Structures are given as C-alpha cells and as structure tokens.
PDB file of C-alpha atoms and ligand atoms in Angstrom:
ATOM      1  CA  UNK A   1     -93.333  99.319 -45.451  1.00 50.00           C
ATOM      2  CA  UNK A   2     -92.536 100.327 -41.882  1.00 54.00           C
ATOM      3  CA  UNK A   3     -95.088 102.578 -40.229  1.00 63.00           C
ATOM      4  CA  UNK A   4     -93.201 105.633 -39.070  1.00 85.00           C
ATOM      5  CA  UNK A   5     -95.835 106.956 -36.737  1.00 92.00           C
ATOM      6  CA  UNK A   6     -95.616 107.485 -33.004  1.00 94.00           C
ATOM      7  CA  UNK A   7     -97.943 108.786 -30.362  1.00 95.00           C
ATOM      8  CA  UNK A   8     -97.508 112.499 -29.712  1.00 95.00           C
ATOM      9  CA  UNK A   9     -98.736 114.678 -26.844  1.00 96.00           C
ATOM     10  CA  UNK A  10    -102.028 114.160 -25.043  1.00 98.00           C
ATOM     11  CA  UNK A  11    -104.570 116.699 -26.271  1.00 98.00           C
ATOM     12  CA  UNK A  12    -107.495 115.796 -24.011  1.00 98.00           C
ATOM     13  CA  UNK A  13    -107.072 113.771 -20.822  1.00 98.00           C
ATOM     14  CA  UNK A  14    -109.599 111.148 -19.734  1.00 98.00           C
ATOM     15  CA  UNK A  15    -110.705 113.515 -16.942  1.00 98.00           C
ATOM     16  CA  UNK A  16    -111.224 116.455 -19.306  1.00 98.00           C
ATOM     17  CA  UNK A  17    -113.183 114.236 -21.697  1.00 98.00           C
ATOM     18  CA  UNK A  18    -115.386 112.882 -18.945  1.00 98.00           C
ATOM     19  CA  UNK A  19    -116.203 116.382 -17.660  1.00 98.00           C
ATOM     20  CA  UNK A  20    -116.964 117.708 -21.145  1.00 98.00           C
ATOM     21  CA  UNK A  21    -119.119 114.725 -22.164  1.00 98.00           C
ATOM     22  CA  UNK A  22    -121.233 115.348 -19.045  1.00 98.00           C
ATOM     23  CA  UNK A  23    -121.685 119.002 -20.056  1.00 98.00           C
ATOM     24  CA  UNK A  24    -122.695 118.104 -23.590  1.00 98.00           C
ATOM     25  CA  UNK A  25    -125.021 115.402 -22.266  1.00 98.00           C
ATOM     26  CA  UNK A  26    -126.709 118.035 -20.090  1.00 98.00           C
ATOM     27  CA  UNK A  27    -127.018 120.335 -23.122  1.00 98.00           C
ATOM     28  CA  UNK A  28    -128.721 117.546 -25.095  1.00 97.00           C
ATOM     29  CA  UNK A  29    -131.059 116.759 -22.175  1.00 96.00           C
ATOM     30  CA  UNK A  30    -132.066 120.423 -21.984  1.00 96.00           C
ATOM     31  CA  UNK A  31    -132.729 120.664 -25.716  1.00 96.00           C
ATOM     32  CA  UNK A  32    -135.012 117.620 -25.937  1.00 96.00           C
ATOM     33  CA  UNK A  33    -136.725 118.272 -22.588  1.00 94.00           C
ATOM     34  CA  UNK A  34    -137.623 121.745 -23.865  1.00 93.00           C
ATOM     35  CA  UNK A  35    -139.424 120.172 -26.820  1.00 89.00           C
ATOM     36  CA  UNK A  36    -142.169 119.448 -24.309  1.00 80.00           C
ATOM     37  CA  UNK A  37    -144.405 116.651 -23.076  1.00 76.00           C
ATOM     38  CA  UNK A  38    -144.984 113.896 -23.821  1.00 75.00           C
ATOM     39  CA  UNK A  39    -141.251 113.225 -23.917  1.00 84.00           C
ATOM     40  CA  UNK A  40    -140.454 111.647 -27.256  1.00 90.00           C
ATOM     41  CA  UNK A  41    -137.843 108.959 -27.723  1.00 95.00           C
ATOM     42  CA  UNK A  42    -134.606 110.087 -29.369  1.00 97.00           C
ATOM     43  CA  UNK A  43    -132.854 107.713 -31.770  1.00 98.00           C
ATOM     44  CA  UNK A  44    -129.102 108.048 -31.337  1.00 98.00           C
ATOM     45  CA  UNK A  45    -127.497 107.074 -34.633  1.00 98.00           C
ATOM     46  CA  UNK A  46    -123.898 106.141 -33.966  1.00 97.00           C
ATOM     47  CA  UNK A  47    -121.415 106.091 -36.807  1.00 93.00           C
ATOM     48  CA  UNK A  48    -119.061 103.116 -36.510  1.00 92.00           C
ATOM     49  CA  UNK A  49    -116.433 102.484 -35.648  1.00 92.00           C
ATOM     50  CA  UNK A  50    -114.884 105.687 -34.306  1.00 94.00           C
ATOM     51  CA  UNK A  51    -117.934 106.851 -32.357  1.00 95.00           C
ATOM     52  CA  UNK A  52    -118.551 103.828 -30.159  1.00 96.00           C
ATOM     53  CA  UNK A  53    -116.736 105.012 -27.021  1.00 98.00           C
ATOM     54  CA  UNK A  54    -118.236 108.502 -27.194  1.00 98.00           C
ATOM     55  CA  UNK A  55    -121.707 106.994 -27.561  1.00 98.00           C
ATOM     56  CA  UNK A  56    -121.158 104.694 -24.580  1.00 98.00           C
ATOM     57  CA  UNK A  57    -120.186 107.609 -22.340  1.00 98.00           C
ATOM     58  CA  UNK A  58    -122.731 110.074 -23.730  1.00 98.00           C
ATOM     59  CA  UNK A  59    -125.705 107.742 -23.440  1.00 98.00           C
ATOM     60  CA  UNK A  60    -125.088 107.379 -19.702  1.00 98.00           C
ATOM     61  CA  UNK A  61    -125.404 111.155 -19.302  1.00 98.00           C
ATOM     62  CA  UNK A  62    -128.805 111.297 -20.998  1.00 97.00           C
ATOM     63  CA  UNK A  63    -132.000 111.428 -18.968  1.00 95.00           C
ATOM     64  CA  UNK A  64    -134.369 111.567 -21.934  1.00 95.00           C
ATOM     65  CA  UNK A  65    -135.722 108.300 -23.379  1.00 96.00           C
ATOM     66  CA  UNK A  66    -133.278 107.052 -26.019  1.00 97.00           C
ATOM     67  CA  UNK A  67    -132.666 104.081 -28.278  1.00 98.00           C
ATOM     68  CA  UNK A  68    -129.399 103.456 -30.091  1.00 98.00           C
ATOM     69  CA  UNK A  69    -128.799 102.307 -33.630  1.00 98.00           C
ATOM     70  CA  UNK A  70    -125.660 101.955 -35.721  1.00 97.00           C
ATOM     71  CA  UNK A  71    -124.523 102.911 -39.170  1.00 96.00           C
ATOM     72  CA  UNK A  72    -121.239 101.990 -40.859  1.00 94.00           C
ATOM     73  CA  UNK A  73    -120.146 103.663 -44.043  1.00 90.00           C
ATOM     74  CA  UNK A  74    -117.171 103.376 -46.376  1.00 85.00           C
ATOM     75  CA  UNK A  75    -114.638 106.199 -46.617  1.00 76.00           C
ATOM     76  CA  UNK A  76    -114.659 108.566 -49.583  1.00 68.00           C
ATOM     77  CA  UNK A  77    -111.009 107.861 -50.483  1.00 60.00           C
ATOM     78  CA  UNK A  78    -108.777 110.565 -51.917  1.00 55.00           C
ATOM     79  CA  UNK A  79    -111.205 112.050 -54.391  1.00 54.00           C
ATOM     80  CA  UNK A  80    -112.462 114.736 -52.056  1.00 57.00           C
ATOM     81  CA  UNK A  81    -116.125 114.137 -52.852  1.00 61.00           C
ATOM     82  CA  UNK A  82    -118.768 112.035 -51.189  1.00 59.00           C
ATOM     83  CA  UNK A  83    -119.547 110.270 -54.506  1.00 64.00           C
ATOM     84  CA  UNK A  84    -117.807 107.050 -53.427  1.00 71.00           C
ATOM     85  CA  UNK A  85    -119.372 106.890 -49.970  1.00 79.00           C
ATOM     86  CA  UNK A  86    -121.774 104.020 -49.350  1.00 87.00           C
ATOM     87  CA  UNK A  87    -123.502 102.332 -46.446  1.00 91.00           C
ATOM     88  CA  UNK A  88    -121.750  99.182 -45.229  1.00 93.00           C
ATOM     89  CA  UNK A  89    -124.156  98.554 -42.346  1.00 95.00           C
ATOM     90  CA  UNK A  90    -127.569 100.173 -42.256  1.00 97.00           C
ATOM     91  CA  UNK A  91    -129.788 101.074 -39.290  1.00 98.00           C
ATOM     92  CA  UNK A  92    -131.820  98.183 -37.947  1.00 97.00           C
ATOM     93  CA  UNK A  93    -135.029 100.261 -37.529  1.00 97.00           C
ATOM     94  CA  UNK A  94    -136.805 102.918 -39.580  1.00 98.00           C
ATOM     95  CA  UNK A  95    -136.610 106.557 -38.421  1.00 98.00           C
ATOM     96  CA  UNK A  96    -139.707 108.052 -40.095  1.00 98.00           C
ATOM     97  CA  UNK A  97    -141.314 110.575 -37.724  1.00 96.00           C
ATOM     98  CA  UNK A  98    -138.573 110.083 -35.095  1.00 96.00           C
ATOM     99  CA  UNK A  99    -136.296 112.535 -33.319  1.00 97.00           C
ATOM    100  CA  UNK A 100    -132.839 111.559 -34.583  1.00 98.00           C
ATOM    101  CA  UNK A 101    -129.469 112.593 -33.180  1.00 98.00           C
ATOM    102  CA  UNK A 102    -126.373 111.531 -35.151  1.00 98.00           C
ATOM    103  CA  UNK A 103    -123.431 110.790 -32.836  1.00 98.00           C
ATOM    104  CA  UNK A 104    -120.092 111.166 -34.638  1.00 97.00           C
ATOM    105  CA  UNK A 105    -116.452 110.777 -33.602  1.00 97.00           C
ATOM    106  CA  UNK A 106    -115.055 113.691 -35.622  1.00 97.00           C
ATOM    107  CA  UNK A 107    -116.353 115.988 -38.315  1.00 96.00           C
ATOM    108  CA  UNK A 108    -113.432 116.907 -40.556  1.00 95.00           C
ATOM    109  CA  UNK A 109    -114.167 117.834 -44.195  1.00 94.00           C
ATOM    110  CA  UNK A 110    -117.862 117.199 -43.530  1.00 94.00           C
ATOM    111  CA  UNK A 111    -118.112 114.890 -46.569  1.00 92.00           C
ATOM    112  CA  UNK A 112    -119.064 111.825 -44.546  1.00 93.00           C
ATOM    113  CA  UNK A 113    -121.566 113.668 -42.376  1.00 95.00           C
ATOM    114  CA  UNK A 114    -123.223 115.464 -45.291  1.00 95.00           C
ATOM    115  CA  UNK A 115    -123.713 112.103 -47.013  1.00 94.00           C
ATOM    116  CA  UNK A 116    -125.196 110.617 -43.841  1.00 96.00           C
ATOM    117  CA  UNK A 117    -127.509 113.585 -43.287  1.00 97.00           C
ATOM    118  CA  UNK A 118    -128.802 113.515 -46.878  1.00 96.00           C
ATOM    119  CA  UNK A 119    -129.393 109.797 -46.601  1.00 96.00           C
ATOM    120  CA  UNK A 120    -131.194 110.003 -43.233  1.00 98.00           C
ATOM    121  CA  UNK A 121    -133.226 113.086 -44.196  1.00 98.00           C
ATOM    122  CA  UNK A 122    -134.703 111.126 -47.108  1.00 98.00           C
ATOM    123  CA  UNK A 123    -136.183 108.680 -44.565  1.00 98.00           C
ATOM    124  CA  UNK A 124    -138.460 111.388 -43.137  1.00 98.00           C
ATOM    125  CA  UNK A 125    -137.369 111.892 -39.491  1.00 98.00           C
ATOM    126  CA  UNK A 126    -139.255 114.447 -37.370  1.00 96.00           C
ATOM    127  CA  UNK A 127    -135.933 116.117 -36.518  1.00 97.00           C
ATOM    128  CA  UNK A 128    -132.316 115.451 -37.447  1.00 98.00           C
ATOM    129  CA  UNK A 129    -129.488 116.861 -35.347  1.00 98.00           C
ATOM    130  CA  UNK A 130    -125.771 116.263 -34.947  1.00 98.00           C
ATOM    131  CA  UNK A 131    -123.539 115.707 -31.941  1.00 98.00           C
ATOM    132  CA  UNK A 132    -119.821 115.175 -32.467  1.00 98.00           C
ATOM    133  CA  UNK A 133    -117.012 114.402 -30.070  1.00 98.00           C
ATOM    134  CA  UNK A 134    -114.465 116.398 -32.096  1.00 98.00           C
ATOM    135  CA  UNK A 135    -114.934 119.137 -34.653  1.00 98.00           C
ATOM    136  CA  UNK A 136    -112.188 120.196 -37.068  1.00 97.00           C
ATOM    137  CA  UNK A 137    -113.908 123.189 -38.615  1.00 95.00           C
ATOM    138  CA  UNK A 138    -110.682 124.445 -40.240  1.00 95.00           C
ATOM    139  CA  UNK A 139    -110.763 121.527 -42.698  1.00 94.00           C
ATOM    140  CA  UNK A 140    -114.418 121.789 -43.671  1.00 95.00           C
ATOM    141  CA  UNK A 141    -115.176 121.372 -47.387  1.00 94.00           C
ATOM    142  CA  UNK A 142    -118.939 120.891 -47.150  1.00 93.00           C
ATOM    143  CA  UNK A 143    -120.859 123.126 -44.725  1.00 94.00           C
ATOM    144  CA  UNK A 144    -122.719 120.993 -42.177  1.00 96.00           C
ATOM    145  CA  UNK A 145    -124.550 122.134 -39.088  1.00 97.00           C
ATOM    146  CA  UNK A 146    -123.131 120.682 -35.867  1.00 98.00           C
ATOM    147  CA  UNK A 147    -125.517 121.213 -32.949  1.00 98.00           C
ATOM    148  CA  UNK A 148    -123.451 119.777 -30.085  1.00 98.00           C
ATOM    149  CA  UNK A 149    -119.664 119.326 -29.931  1.00 98.00           C
ATOM    150  CA  UNK A 150    -117.271 118.379 -27.163  1.00 98.00           C
ATOM    151  CA  UNK A 151    -114.025 119.840 -28.482  1.00 98.00           C
ATOM    152  CA  UNK A 152    -112.594 121.760 -31.422  1.00 98.00           C
ATOM    153  CA  UNK A 153    -109.310 120.414 -32.859  1.00 97.00           C
ATOM    154  CA  UNK A 154    -106.740 121.887 -35.217  1.00 96.00           C
ATOM    155  CA  UNK A 155    -105.117 120.256 -38.234  1.00 94.00           C
ATOM    156  CA  UNK A 156    -103.259 117.490 -36.388  1.00 94.00           C
ATOM    157  CA  UNK A 157    -104.436 113.896 -36.846  1.00 95.00           C
ATOM    158  CA  UNK A 158    -105.601 112.466 -33.519  1.00 97.00           C
ATOM    159  CA  UNK A 159    -106.145 108.993 -32.056  1.00 97.00           C
ATOM    160  CA  UNK A 160    -107.693 107.508 -28.928  1.00 98.00           C
ATOM    161  CA  UNK A 161    -111.144 107.459 -27.293  1.00 98.00           C
ATOM    162  CA  UNK A 162    -112.461 105.441 -30.249  1.00 97.00           C
ATOM    163  CA  UNK A 163    -110.439 107.136 -32.984  1.00 97.00           C
ATOM    164  CA  UNK A 164    -107.900 104.964 -34.759  1.00 95.00           C
ATOM    165  CA  UNK A 165    -104.852 104.906 -36.956  1.00 95.00           C
ATOM    166  CA  UNK A 166    -105.162 101.799 -39.131  1.00 92.00           C
ATOM    167  CA  UNK A 167    -107.509 100.288 -36.523  1.00 94.00           C
ATOM    168  CA  UNK A 168    -105.021 100.875 -33.686  1.00 95.00           C
ATOM    169  CA  UNK A 169    -105.210 103.043 -30.575  1.00 96.00           C
ATOM    170  CA  UNK A 170    -109.010 103.217 -30.323  1.00 97.00           C
ATOM    171  CA  UNK A 171    -108.615 101.928 -26.756  1.00 98.00           C
ATOM    172  CA  UNK A 172    -106.612 104.886 -25.411  1.00 98.00           C
ATOM    173  CA  UNK A 173    -108.658 106.605 -22.680  1.00 98.00           C
ATOM    174  CA  UNK A 174    -107.408 110.014 -23.822  1.00 98.00           C
ATOM    175  CA  UNK A 175    -106.934 111.767 -27.180  1.00 98.00           C
ATOM    176  CA  UNK A 176    -103.406 112.137 -28.525  1.00 98.00           C
ATOM    177  CA  UNK A 177    -101.806 113.684 -31.548  1.00 97.00           C
ATOM    178  CA  UNK A 178    -100.280 111.202 -33.995  1.00 95.00           C
ATOM    179  CA  UNK A 179     -96.770 112.064 -35.049  1.00 94.00           C
ATOM    180  CA  UNK A 180     -94.872 111.037 -38.167  1.00 86.00           C
ATOM    181  CA  UNK A 181     -95.820 109.887 -41.657  1.00 65.00           C
ATOM    182  CA  UNK A 182     -99.060 111.470 -42.954  1.00 57.00           C
ATOM    183  CA  UNK A 183    -101.729 109.559 -41.109  1.00 53.00           C
ATOM    184  CA  UNK A 184    -104.393 107.875 -43.213  1.00 50.00           C
ATOM    185  CA  UNK A 185    -108.030 108.492 -42.427  1.00 49.00           C
ATOM    186  CA  UNK A 186    -109.621 105.149 -41.623  1.00 44.00           C
ATOM    187  CA  UNK A 187    -113.048 105.282 -39.976  1.00 46.00           C
TER     188      UNK A 187
HETATM  189  P1  LIG B   1    -114.826 113.767 -42.909  1.00 70.64           P
HETATM  190  O1  LIG B   1    -115.717 113.042 -43.875  1.00 70.64           O
HETATM  191  O2  LIG B   1    -115.552 114.801 -42.099  1.00 70.64           O
HETATM  192  O3  LIG B   1    -113.618 114.346 -43.605  1.00 70.64           O
HETATM  193  O4  LIG B   1    -114.177 112.716 -41.922  1.00 70.64           O
HETATM  194  C1  LIG B   1    -114.869 111.674 -41.454  1.00 70.64           C
HETATM  195  C2  LIG B   1    -114.067 110.572 -40.842  1.00 70.64           C
HETATM  196  O5  LIG B   1    -112.653 110.673 -41.042  1.00 70.64           O
HETATM  197  C3  LIG B   1    -114.245 110.599 -39.361  1.00 70.64           C
HETATM  198  O6  LIG B   1    -115.474 110.023 -38.971  1.00 70.64           O
HETATM  199  C4  LIG B   1    -113.042 109.807 -38.903  1.00 70.64           C
HETATM  200  O7  LIG B   1    -113.329 108.441 -38.956  1.00 70.64           O
HETATM  201  C5  LIG B   1    -111.975 110.153 -39.922  1.00 70.64           C
HETATM  202  N1  LIG B   1    -111.050 111.179 -39.388  1.00 70.64           N
HETATM  203  C6  LIG B   1    -110.985 112.477 -39.737  1.00 70.64           C
HETATM  204  N2  LIG B   1    -110.023 113.114 -39.023  1.00 70.64           N
HETATM  205  C7  LIG B   1    -109.484 112.195 -38.190  1.00 70.64           C
HETATM  206  C8  LIG B   1    -108.455 112.242 -37.171  1.00 70.64           C
HETATM  207  O8  LIG B   1    -107.820 113.257 -36.849  1.00 70.64           O
HETATM  208  N3  LIG B   1    -108.193 111.054 -36.540  1.00 70.64           N
HETATM  209  C9  LIG B   1    -108.843 109.899 -36.824  1.00 70.64           C
HETATM  210  N4  LIG B   1    -108.486 108.805 -36.149  1.00 70.64           N
HETATM  211  N5  LIG B   1    -109.832 109.809 -37.760  1.00 70.64           N
HETATM  212  C10 LIG B   1    -110.131 110.961 -38.426  1.00 70.64           C
END
C-alpha cells in the first residue's frame, strides 16, 4: 500500500533545539552538582533508537562525570497496556547504587517509560530520574514523573532529530509534523 504521508511544518528549528538542549543540560548539571562532593558519576540510559541524537547533543552540554548505556525495547502494540513490552537490548553494566538518568526521545502515553522505570528501579539504583526531548502530556495514560524536558508537544505525530516514521526521517536536523495517514508509532 502507498504511504500517504508527507512532511508538514517545522515545529522546532535546529537552532531552537540547540539552544533548548543547552538550557536543559545546564539544569541537569545544576541538579547533580547540588547533590554535593564527591561528584558521583551519572549513568545516562538512552532508549534506542529515537533518543540517540538527543543524547549525543545533551551529553556534550554536561559537565558532571557521566557514562552512557543503551536500552532497546519492543513497542506495546495497539493494546494500550505495557504487558507486551520487553527488552530487546539490555544495559551492558549494572546500575545498583548508581545515579541513573533515563534519556528519552518522547514520552507520549507513558506506557514505555513506566515499564522502563519499573524495570530499572528493581535493579536498585541510588536515584532514578527522567529527561525527555519531547513531552506529550495530553496523551498520558500512565502517570510518570518527568524531571527534565526540552519541549511540550500537542497531539500531532512528529519526526526528525532522531524520531522516525517507519525508520525514516530520523536524520532531519529539526522536528516536523507528519501529515497524512495516521502515523504508526515505531520506536
Ligand atoms: P509511549 O509509550 O509514551 O506512548 O511512547 C513511547 C514511544 O512511542 C516513544 O519513545 C516514541 O518512540 C514513540 N512515539 C510516540 N509519539 C511519537 C511521535 O509523535 N513521533 C514519533 N516519531 N514517535 C513517537
């Protein structure tokens, strides 16, 4: 079947994104610096694939000691619960006793993030916080606490800056609305 989707208007330009990521990076620096000496290492847990560009930009704004690790999980499909979610690629190191910051592309219903948080919490981190590039609070099904966010978005499906439509358009330097046939969520 023909894909009847086209790129719509630009929502966030590359310049606006860059400025905002710097602000959020500074916010994260302040939070962890205030936790006092000796400065503890923060494990940035990036959720693939949508979050990889945000992580790459964010990490260069951080002045605290950090390590990065990656997690890939399956989507929850159309059932509207996190029952079907599973880990496709797990972290390469343990996080017990560590300061952990989850770095997400977008928090929509919250189903994916709530699964991730439950799973990571069970591993006994010292702290577990969340930073997301985009937050679509209007669609939230499961309440999840988001500590740092770059931008709020409305109902429209968006692509670019790591976010895809059927694996396409992750490479756009800006964020655009996708127009046309109901876009499928594909992390
Ligand atoms: P949630 O579990 O919060 O509903 O959504 C999690 C995942 O759905 C996100 O990590 C992302 O991969 C995908 N997603 C949700 N909304 C959008 C969107 O507007 N655009 C794109 N490209 N992916 C989205």
